[in-house]
């Protein structure tokens, strides 16, 4: 019966995903973190492929490849002040892209329920656990409102690059004001319904299926450990060619 | 179970109270209907019963006393009230917090801290009561009727003693309304106190113990069950209420293709090979060249074929109803026609093919939530902004009506200096229609314009739809509301999954 | 019509609520016991803030040159929801909560831990400034917005912390001393200071403009 009721969990404990992003970002953003970039990109692409998100996986690899070209072969081929600045930007951005490649996957796959369960299991304060879970739920709603406002601006002839360049503040105001008002309205029902059903109350919540680490979590942990070890080995053995 | 004594409520910044001197008692096992025109205060009254007033409305003033299940609502915390009440709001989809049926039903019990084993047992029991297709599906892909069944299960899973419904039938097709009455009957039989705020009443005939009519925040009339059942529709209409809902009978639009649903009763159970399912209705039909024509329009979203029309014609000066269940591509059609969505095929207006950009310049949408479409800081400025956009971009030859005349015609003159975001729903809609008419667009789309409005407002909305068509424009009216379609539409295009 | 006699028990549950409309009311109590309403409010503003800056940022995806225009626009766009949030704060600590959840959301979507800590710290300072202004002072709100806007610098913090590692790398050694020296100067403390000043000025402008938008739109619309 649990499987019939519980189709959303996909095997991984939500805590594993969240811990993974923080770990990847801590490693990649550390002073000697460049050596982990290929592994992180591979991990992000692998996670995207596992979800059949071909476009996201491909985009990540392409972006990383472009940044690598700009960051390494480009300044080597044409040394100069401009390429040096471009290279510096690329070398930094490739780290961001590597982290975000993993992070967007994890945040995109976290349901509000899973997020709050994970944070509760870590004993995060109620205010933080509840607010973050609610944010996940509100995110698609607010994005939908932002899109609708953008659509309405296009139909009224208020959108477009020229208007933005000529009156940047006016364009911004015309977008942000209705977007804020519509989002507040669109989330009102949801807020009311959630609060009535006890969300954010001072009771101690329970979970229909308490979290438990399983085989999938172990496999992912082993894979990540293997990737990290491979990165360290590669940076030691292939010193001149490996990112560092 | 519920006791209201001399209850009054004034919203912050409001001049007049929204509720005045309401006395009401609802016993266990009783079903009470609260009805009244839009703005009469029925939703507000419901919100005093579940504690959203005052706990979720900052700054208003509540007078009198409200007791629910023995708790004085103003004195206890909101979650304590949530434990004894269940609330089903108007749009099930907008109140779901989770992604699956089981998680949604478990949500309240988890938050209230019930034991996991008990939650699983209760969820299993409630899921078993739903149609078998619902069990493992993602919530957003369920039909409107099923979503509501889930919302009812989610609101009552923690076994509250009171259930409150806010216009539960307003977004339902007629067959789903039958299931709703069965669900209400079952709750009543279980001994719960049930309160339904509604403006469609006939489906509640056999269920209601009392019907209370609100007007301007006070009780105008109270009918016991027997008296209510005997009331003719004409009396209901006097109170701004809707009686029986009959499906609108409309001639089919000229359209063909896999996305076009076959005519019911046309004697064709399967789609013929050509997909030609609609012949132009009787009567005069303007030449297709004067309106909007779609040819070979196909659209895929996320790899899924969402819309597939070989041909469809929306004559200028006429209102074409676009019908069909959730997810058959009604909004996609609207987005293609207005140039917001890329698609294969040709779209012609007045015989000329239009690019996506040109369609954007020739169309207007009145969105379901028209607040998203207001950009200026006063009603007058909004109208002027629309007029300035029209002078440069509208079709040559079509002269937009004058600003002042439009303000007067739509009863907006008094509101000229108000901020657009401070208007009521109906006023906002009128303003958006005014802006659309001023800019002289040849294509106007209305997306569910009558969500939750009463009979009187329905007339004013349909007048506006007619006026938009007369400007002249090809009007697409997306709506589930049969009353509105009967008043405002000339023909219909019913979509199905291609 | 019955006379309405407000019975004592039926006054609004939170005395601060009735005063929330006007400036100069009693200072909101310092309390971390936030109601569900406060948490939901914080969440919706955090999401509006993110989506607003994300939508503006999407304009800049096309080319890095446009970044120079979109980054200030992002700060300005964030100012509108931030200033509106401040009008709805009823507890000290809500701005801190706002920054914590934003920072964690960014952390879980791949932002660096250093940046996360930076955003939370700035949020706490912004909260303190508002508290000094009793949560009702316009100028405190504007300064608070300025401080919080500095958060837009934090994603680049690792770059500055990381500077030595960059120029020890093999790639840079092959390019010669001149380029290392030239690029090194790009990342010095004065440059960081200039950037921070530019962001702070933009943040201050965001506060001013946000407060103008409050007057022009949200107060007149009954939303603030």
mmCIF file of N, CA and C in Angstrom, chain B residues 346-404:
data_model
loop_
_atom_site.group_PDB
_atom_site.id
_atom_site.type_symbol
_atom_site.label_atom_id
_atom_site.label_comp_id
_atom_site.label_asym_id
_atom_site.label_seq_id
_atom_site.Cartn_x
_atom_site.Cartn_y
_atom_site.Cartn_z
ATOM 1 N N UNK B 346 -1.188 28.979 -40.195
ATOM 2 C CA UNK B 346 -1.417 30.364 -40.599
ATOM 3 C C UNK B 346 -2.587 30.939 -39.822
ATOM 4 N N UNK B 347 -2.452 32.181 -39.407
ATOM 5 C CA UNK B 347 -3.548 32.896 -38.774
ATOM 6 C C UNK B 347 -3.813 34.132 -39.620
ATOM 7 N N UNK B 348 -5.051 34.292 -40.086
ATOM 8 C CA UNK B 348 -5.386 35.458 -40.902
ATOM 9 C C UNK B 348 -6.413 36.304 -40.182
ATOM 10 N N UNK B 349 -6.270 37.603 -40.324
ATOM 11 C CA UNK B 349 -7.282 38.517 -39.812
ATOM 12 C C UNK B 349 -7.711 39.391 -40.976
ATOM 13 N N UNK B 350 -9.006 39.383 -41.255
ATOM 14 C CA UNK B 350 -9.506 40.142 -42.398
ATOM 15 C C UNK B 350 -8.854 39.710 -43.699
ATOM 16 N N UNK B 351 -8.519 38.427 -43.777
ATOM 17 C CA UNK B 351 -7.967 37.892 -45.013
ATOM 18 C C UNK B 351 -6.456 37.984 -45.121
ATOM 19 N N UNK B 352 -5.808 38.806 -44.252
ATOM 20 C CA UNK B 352 -4.355 38.953 -44.359
ATOM 21 C C UNK B 352 -3.668 38.055 -43.338
ATOM 22 N N UNK B 353 -2.646 37.302 -43.751
ATOM 23 C CA UNK B 353 -1.910 36.495 -42.777
ATOM 24 C C UNK B 353 -1.157 37.417 -41.813
ATOM 25 N N UNK B 354 -1.163 37.038 -40.550
ATOM 26 C CA UNK B 354 -0.501 37.868 -39.542
ATOM 27 C C UNK B 354 0.660 37.116 -38.920
ATOM 28 N N UNK B 355 1.776 37.817 -38.737
ATOM 29 C CA UNK B 355 2.882 37.230 -37.988
ATOM 30 C C UNK B 355 2.509 37.246 -36.509
ATOM 31 N N UNK B 356 3.368 36.580 -35.725
ATOM 32 C CA UNK B 356 3.091 36.528 -34.292
ATOM 33 C C UNK B 356 3.096 37.948 -33.695
ATOM 34 N N UNK B 357 4.073 38.737 -34.110
ATOM 35 C CA UNK B 357 4.159 40.115 -33.628
ATOM 36 C C UNK B 357 2.919 40.922 -33.998
ATOM 37 N N UNK B 358 2.489 40.739 -35.270
ATOM 38 C CA UNK B 358 1.325 41.497 -35.739
ATOM 39 C C UNK B 358 0.078 41.090 -34.967
ATOM 40 N N UNK B 359 -0.002 39.793 -34.603
ATOM 41 C CA UNK B 359 -1.153 39.344 -33.815
ATOM 42 C C UNK B 359 -1.137 39.988 -32.439
ATOM 43 N N UNK B 360 0.068 40.082 -31.865
ATOM 44 C CA UNK B 360 0.152 40.727 -30.545
ATOM 45 C C UNK B 360 -0.376 42.152 -30.614
ATOM 46 N N UNK B 361 -0.079 42.823 -31.743
ATOM 47 C CA UNK B 361 -0.518 44.211 -31.865
ATOM 48 C C UNK B 361 -1.997 44.319 -32.172
ATOM 49 N N UNK B 362 -2.597 43.234 -32.664
ATOM 50 C CA UNK B 362 -4.012 43.309 -33.041
ATOM 51 C C UNK B 362 -4.932 42.688 -32.002
ATOM 52 N N UNK B 363 -4.386 42.156 -30.901
ATOM 53 C CA UNK B 363 -5.287 41.460 -29.992
ATOM 54 C C UNK B 363 -5.235 42.001 -28.580
ATOM 55 N N UNK B 364 -6.274 41.606 -27.855
ATOM 56 C CA UNK B 364 -6.353 41.918 -26.434
ATOM 57 C C UNK B 364 -6.913 40.698 -25.727
ATOM 58 N N UNK B 365 -6.465 40.492 -24.473
ATOM 59 C CA UNK B 365 -7.034 39.422 -23.655
ATOM 60 C C UNK B 365 -7.604 40.054 -22.399
ATOM 61 N N UNK B 366 -8.762 39.593 -21.988
ATOM 62 C CA UNK B 366 -9.251 39.927 -20.658
ATOM 63 C C UNK B 366 -9.017 38.684 -19.825
ATOM 64 N N UNK B 367 -7.983 38.746 -18.977
ATOM 65 C CA UNK B 367 -7.552 37.549 -18.263
ATOM 66 C C UNK B 367 -8.508 37.211 -17.138
ATOM 67 N N UNK B 368 -8.385 35.961 -16.680
ATOM 68 C CA UNK B 368 -9.250 35.499 -15.609
ATOM 69 C C UNK B 368 -9.043 36.358 -14.360
ATOM 70 N N UNK B 369 -7.807 36.755 -14.153
ATOM 71 C CA UNK B 369 -7.497 37.630 -13.030
ATOM 72 C C UNK B 369 -7.004 38.947 -13.619
ATOM 73 N N UNK B 370 -7.909 39.879 -13.923
ATOM 74 C CA UNK B 370 -7.517 41.037 -14.737
ATOM 75 C C UNK B 370 -6.608 42.023 -14.006
ATOM 76 N N UNK B 371 -6.355 41.805 -12.723
ATOM 77 C CA UNK B 371 -5.420 42.686 -12.010
ATOM 78 C C UNK B 371 -4.033 42.688 -12.626
ATOM 79 N N UNK B 372 -3.696 41.586 -13.299
ATOM 80 C CA UNK B 372 -2.367 41.488 -13.898
ATOM 81 C C UNK B 372 -2.208 42.427 -15.076
ATOM 82 N N UNK B 373 -3.285 43.030 -15.537
ATOM 83 C CA UNK B 373 -3.224 43.768 -16.790
ATOM 84 C C UNK B 373 -3.301 45.265 -16.603
ATOM 85 N N UNK B 374 -3.155 45.730 -15.372
ATOM 86 C CA UNK B 374 -3.297 47.157 -15.125
ATOM 87 C C UNK B 374 -1.943 47.736 -14.746
ATOM 88 N N UNK B 375 -1.544 48.793 -15.454
ATOM 89 C CA UNK B 375 -0.175 49.258 -15.332
ATOM 90 C C UNK B 375 -0.048 50.697 -14.836
ATOM 91 N N UNK B 376 -1.128 51.450 -14.830
ATOM 92 C CA UNK B 376 -1.013 52.863 -14.494
ATOM 93 C C UNK B 376 -1.439 53.100 -13.051
ATOM 94 N N UNK B 377 -1.378 54.382 -12.597
ATOM 95 C CA UNK B 377 -1.682 54.645 -11.202
ATOM 96 C C UNK B 377 -3.061 55.264 -11.004
ATOM 97 N N UNK B 378 -3.841 55.395 -12.085
ATOM 98 C CA UNK B 378 -5.241 55.776 -11.905
ATOM 99 C C UNK B 378 -6.030 55.227 -13.083
ATOM 100 N N UNK B 379 -7.337 55.164 -12.903
ATOM 101 C CA UNK B 379 -8.185 54.625 -13.960
ATOM 102 C C UNK B 379 -8.046 55.474 -15.217
ATOM 103 N N UNK B 380 -8.019 56.813 -15.018
ATOM 104 C CA UNK B 380 -7.893 57.695 -16.175
ATOM 105 C C UNK B 380 -6.572 57.447 -16.898
ATOM 106 N N UNK B 381 -5.475 57.352 -16.122
ATOM 107 C CA UNK B 381 -4.164 57.137 -16.739
ATOM 108 C C UNK B 381 -4.123 55.808 -17.482
ATOM 109 N N UNK B 382 -4.811 54.823 -16.933
ATOM 110 C CA UNK B 382 -4.855 53.518 -17.576
ATOM 111 C C UNK B 382 -5.525 53.627 -18.949
ATOM 112 N N UNK B 383 -6.636 54.349 -18.984
ATOM 113 C CA UNK B 383 -7.374 54.531 -20.239
ATOM 114 C C UNK B 383 -6.511 55.303 -21.232
ATOM 115 N N UNK B 384 -5.839 56.343 -20.732
ATOM 116 C CA UNK B 384 -5.009 57.142 -21.646
ATOM 117 C C UNK B 384 -3.840 56.337 -22.180
ATOM 118 N N UNK B 385 -3.283 55.478 -21.302
ATOM 119 C CA UNK B 385 -2.178 54.619 -21.741
ATOM 120 C C UNK B 385 -2.639 53.695 -22.879
ATOM 121 N N UNK B 386 -3.837 53.160 -22.714
ATOM 122 C CA UNK B 386 -4.370 52.272 -23.758
ATOM 123 C C UNK B 386 -4.610 53.060 -25.039
ATOM 124 N N UNK B 387 -5.118 54.277 -24.888
ATOM 125 C CA UNK B 387 -5.414 55.078 -26.068
ATOM 126 C C UNK B 387 -4.127 55.452 -26.802
ATOM 127 N N UNK B 388 -3.066 55.767 -26.041
ATOM 128 C CA UNK B 388 -1.816 56.156 -26.695
ATOM 129 C C UNK B 388 -1.200 54.966 -27.421
ATOM 130 N N UNK B 389 -1.404 53.773 -26.853
ATOM 131 C CA UNK B 389 -0.889 52.580 -27.538
ATOM 132 C C UNK B 389 -1.644 52.371 -28.834
ATOM 133 N N UNK B 390 -2.939 52.702 -28.820
ATOM 134 C CA UNK B 390 -3.750 52.418 -29.999
ATOM 135 C C UNK B 390 -3.395 53.358 -31.139
ATOM 136 N N UNK B 391 -3.100 54.632 -30.829
ATOM 137 C CA UNK B 391 -2.924 55.599 -31.905
ATOM 138 C C UNK B 391 -1.773 55.194 -32.811
ATOM 139 N N UNK B 392 -0.770 54.536 -32.255
ATOM 140 C CA UNK B 392 0.365 54.189 -33.099
ATOM 141 C C UNK B 392 0.256 52.782 -33.670
ATOM 142 N N UNK B 393 -0.469 51.907 -32.969
ATOM 143 C CA UNK B 393 -0.331 50.498 -33.312
ATOM 144 C C UNK B 393 -1.579 49.849 -33.897
ATOM 145 N N UNK B 394 -2.744 50.459 -33.711
ATOM 146 C CA UNK B 394 -3.956 49.755 -34.117
ATOM 147 C C UNK B 394 -4.041 49.649 -35.633
ATOM 148 N N UNK B 395 -4.969 48.818 -36.042
ATOM 149 C CA UNK B 395 -5.159 48.668 -37.478
ATOM 150 C C UNK B 395 -5.504 50.025 -38.073
ATOM 151 N N UNK B 396 -4.980 50.318 -39.225
ATOM 152 C CA UNK B 396 -5.398 51.555 -39.870
ATOM 153 C C UNK B 396 -6.860 51.434 -40.252
ATOM 154 N N UNK B 397 -7.564 52.518 -40.157
ATOM 155 C CA UNK B 397 -8.956 52.487 -40.575
ATOM 156 C C UNK B 397 -9.926 52.336 -39.423
ATOM 157 N N UNK B 398 -9.535 51.574 -38.376
ATOM 158 C CA UNK B 398 -10.451 51.379 -37.261
ATOM 159 C C UNK B 398 -10.230 52.508 -36.260
ATOM 160 N N UNK B 399 -11.214 53.363 -36.088
ATOM 161 C CA UNK B 399 -11.040 54.482 -35.161
ATOM 162 C C UNK B 399 -11.476 54.071 -33.769
ATOM 163 N N UNK B 400 -10.595 54.179 -32.788
ATOM 164 C CA UNK B 400 -11.010 53.821 -31.434
ATOM 165 C C UNK B 400 -11.991 54.853 -30.896
ATOM 166 N N UNK B 401 -12.914 54.431 -30.030
ATOM 167 C CA UNK B 401 -13.849 55.376 -29.443
ATOM 168 C C UNK B 401 -13.134 56.365 -28.504
ATOM 169 N N UNK B 402 -13.744 57.487 -28.219
ATOM 170 C CA UNK B 402 -13.112 58.521 -27.393
ATOM 171 C C UNK B 402 -13.020 58.089 -25.934
ATOM 172 N N UNK B 403 -11.967 58.586 -25.247
ATOM 173 C CA UNK B 403 -11.703 58.195 -23.867
ATOM 174 C C UNK B 403 -12.887 58.459 -22.940
ATOM 175 N N UNK B 404 -13.367 59.681 -22.956
ATOM 176 C CA UNK B 404 -14.438 60.054 -22.030
ATOM 177 C C UNK B 404 -15.686 59.230 -22.296
#
